[in-house]
Amino acid sequence: MKSVLFTRFFILLPWILIVIIMLDVDTRKPAPPLTPRPYFSPYAVGRGGARLPLRRGGPAHGTQKRNQSRPQPQPEQQLPTIYAITPTYSRPVQKAELTRLANTFRQVAQLHWILVEDAAARSELVSRFLARAGLPSTHLHVPTPRRYKRPGLPRATEQRNAGLAWLRQRHQHQRAQPGVLFFADDDNTYSLELFQEMRTTRKVSVWPVGLVGGRRYERPLVENGKVVGWYTGWRADRPFAIDMAGFAVSLQVILSNPKAVFKRRGSQPGMQESDFLKQITTVEELEPKANNCTKVLVWHTRTEKVNLANEPKYRLDTVKIEV
Amino acid sequence: MKLKNVFLAYFLVSIAGLLYALVQLGQPCDCLPPLRAAAEQLRQKDLRISQLQAELRRPPPAPAQPPEPEALPTIYVVTPTYARLVQKAELVRLSQTLSLVPRLHWLLVEDAESPTPLVSGLLAASGLLFTHLVVLTPKAQRLREGEPGWVHPRGVEQRNKALDWLRGRGGAVGGEKDPPPPGTQGVVYFADDDNTYSRELFEEMRWTRGVSVWPVGLVGGLRFEGPQVRDGRVVGFHTAWEPNRPFPVDMAGFAVALPLLLAKPNAQFDSTAPRGHLESSLLSHLVDPKDLEPRAANCTRVLVWHTRTEKPKMKQEEQLQRQGRGSDPAIEV
């Protein structure tokens, strides 16, 4: 008798399991959609901001000026656009750094700011900030894999590559307009003259950078209008011994070298710039700017880490204030 | 029942069930409509967000009657500065921010014996309305190499020199030499050269009648320090460091109306004030804490940050100097 019961039980068991599974599948919530969502891909684009009337390298409209004759501003269409790729990441001084960078960039005509966050999604802080920043911008995001976040490894590689990819994607179907691209880290300091210098880049231009490499400045050595060497404090044997802030590339060169990206594999610390520039140009082709590389127009400033020792462990305040 | 039959039945039932289940998985389940609806909703929301962002970016409609430039009170920004490697960089980016503000007069005071070409050149090229002053900090008050920043208060003589100039006691070595005429509507703000200022901050302070205050980010060991406001009045201060100061605000967290400063000709910073009490040494001459005017949306927005710049490492430079191959001093950094 018992064996009959057992056998019947075992016969019915798979049926019961199947019924349970089907009931479970029917009531389960829908899975994430299978189609790619264009709004959340790494190359999602924020609308470029409306062009506010920009001053051409001068003070604010309405500031009293003495003996200043403003030259006739060039029609904006003819100026090559400067694309500034800025990787950024979340930390207490992020908003402050972006604020002062935006204050600088607002005063440069025809500048398009490409801000790439090291994040899995667009953060509210940066989105809100860009909406009020008052200059044409693009908001991208791509997270850096955890294993690349160790000290000594090159940083912001994925973010800069995302900026490059966006530029290439945007211009793939259009005739390339003149444009210049440079990599603007969010803690450096840029003078307005620098942008005038880089705008005339035909291929790749270089200039001195202040307060970098353990020296007052680093610069390319120039003879007869050509770069012949490098005045640098660190590993002068690099093919391009220059900081990220010390060069700009014309849009044409970027588009005609679609495979040129910042590499992770096989790159040593400090070789990022060299590895990138090696793919697109040679030392002979470099165009020296800033008065044959004798003027410092950009400084590799770094901001101190903020002391938050007095911040309570759990939020005690009644309002949530963004800093 | 024979065991063989049991197993056979078992096997056939399992196969049948498995096939049924596989067929079910292949078909689109009817959970798709809610899925599509959710995706559609998300898409709509994202579109709306992009629309709102575009709207925000559009310049605001010009006010029907823009105030005449002469009617705007002038903001006098007092910045003490001293020579160090990052000085030019700091002043460059500060001047870039100040260029965005209309009706602004920059009072740059150097801690030096005489005006330096670096600062003079920078001021001339900035396109701003400025006054260039110099005063050397007395040796006893000066920080020695390696001393932490808080041992002596810094910038005291320089800020007081700017106050003297505003009061008509002269001393300008460059730029606009004449002090503001009596009756000028204006506001005075003490802006250190390494902080970060947003444009909106200056519009918040412009219409100060007495002393206005707002939160400052990244200072005092906190995300931000600032006044606590109820019913439009300052009732306390959100601060963790030395909360017993009469005015626990940072130098960047307040502005004083020019007429008030001129009405109290002896109000100035006290260089002997204990650590952190420098701001209080001036403000206690001018106003009571309860009369402070809160700004920045009742002190809920952070529009200025107490950033500090790292001292750049000069190991290589020092090495080269020892070898007599230092960098060209003619190249200004």
XYZ file of N, CA and C in Angstrom, chain B residues 27 42 44 48 88-89 98 128 135 139 144 166 198 201 203 206 209 226 235 239 251 259 286 288 295-296 307 313:
84
model
N 7.067 32.337 -25.627
C 6.041 33.295 -26.022
C 6.194 34.591 -25.253
N 8.756 56.331 -18.199
C 10.121 56.770 -17.943
C 10.607 57.703 -19.041
N 8.812 59.536 -21.011
C 8.133 60.827 -20.911
C 8.780 61.691 -19.849
N 10.632 65.262 -20.225
C 10.205 66.436 -19.471
C 11.400 67.082 -18.768
N 49.581 83.970 -8.803
C 49.048 84.452 -10.079
C 47.847 83.620 -10.497
N 47.954 82.307 -10.316
C 46.833 81.447 -10.701
C 45.576 81.819 -9.915
N 35.146 87.662 -10.949
C 34.712 89.029 -10.710
C 34.285 89.721 -12.004
N 39.072 95.017 -15.160
C 38.173 95.361 -14.059
C 38.460 96.765 -13.558
N 50.600 97.081 1.693
C 51.048 97.315 3.071
C 51.724 96.038 3.538
N 56.865 92.331 11.013
C 57.594 91.077 11.158
C 57.015 90.207 12.271
N 56.229 82.376 10.098
C 57.554 81.893 9.698
C 57.388 80.614 8.894
N 38.874 103.351 1.789
C 37.450 103.639 1.596
C 37.037 104.857 2.410
N 30.376 82.109 -6.399
C 29.476 82.008 -7.541
C 28.970 83.410 -7.868
N 26.172 85.015 -5.661
C 26.509 85.540 -4.340
C 26.534 87.055 -4.353
N 25.010 89.181 -6.273
C 23.690 89.818 -6.348
C 22.969 89.715 -5.012
N 24.314 92.638 -2.758
C 24.393 93.993 -3.293
C 23.509 94.976 -2.528
N 21.746 96.572 3.760
C 21.561 97.875 4.424
C 22.498 97.998 5.625
N 26.835 78.235 8.769
C 25.969 79.339 8.378
C 24.991 79.700 9.455
N 18.636 83.583 14.178
C 18.387 83.199 15.580
C 19.529 82.381 16.162
N 27.326 75.847 13.502
C 28.781 75.812 13.478
C 29.240 74.807 14.519
N 35.131 84.844 7.091
C 35.340 86.119 6.408
C 34.516 86.205 5.131
N 27.849 102.725 3.772
C 27.505 103.827 4.681
C 27.714 103.451 6.148
N 30.017 96.938 14.616
C 29.087 97.417 13.602
C 27.629 97.057 13.869
N 24.576 94.150 15.976
C 24.266 93.053 16.900
C 23.909 91.808 16.110
N 20.707 86.186 3.908
C 20.560 86.150 2.461
C 20.607 84.687 1.995
N 20.682 84.524 0.668
C 20.788 83.177 0.081
C 19.601 82.320 0.498
N 37.457 77.069 -0.317
C 38.447 76.156 -0.890
C 39.849 76.631 -0.535
N 54.392 71.086 -5.051
C 55.666 70.489 -4.668
C 56.753 71.006 -5.598
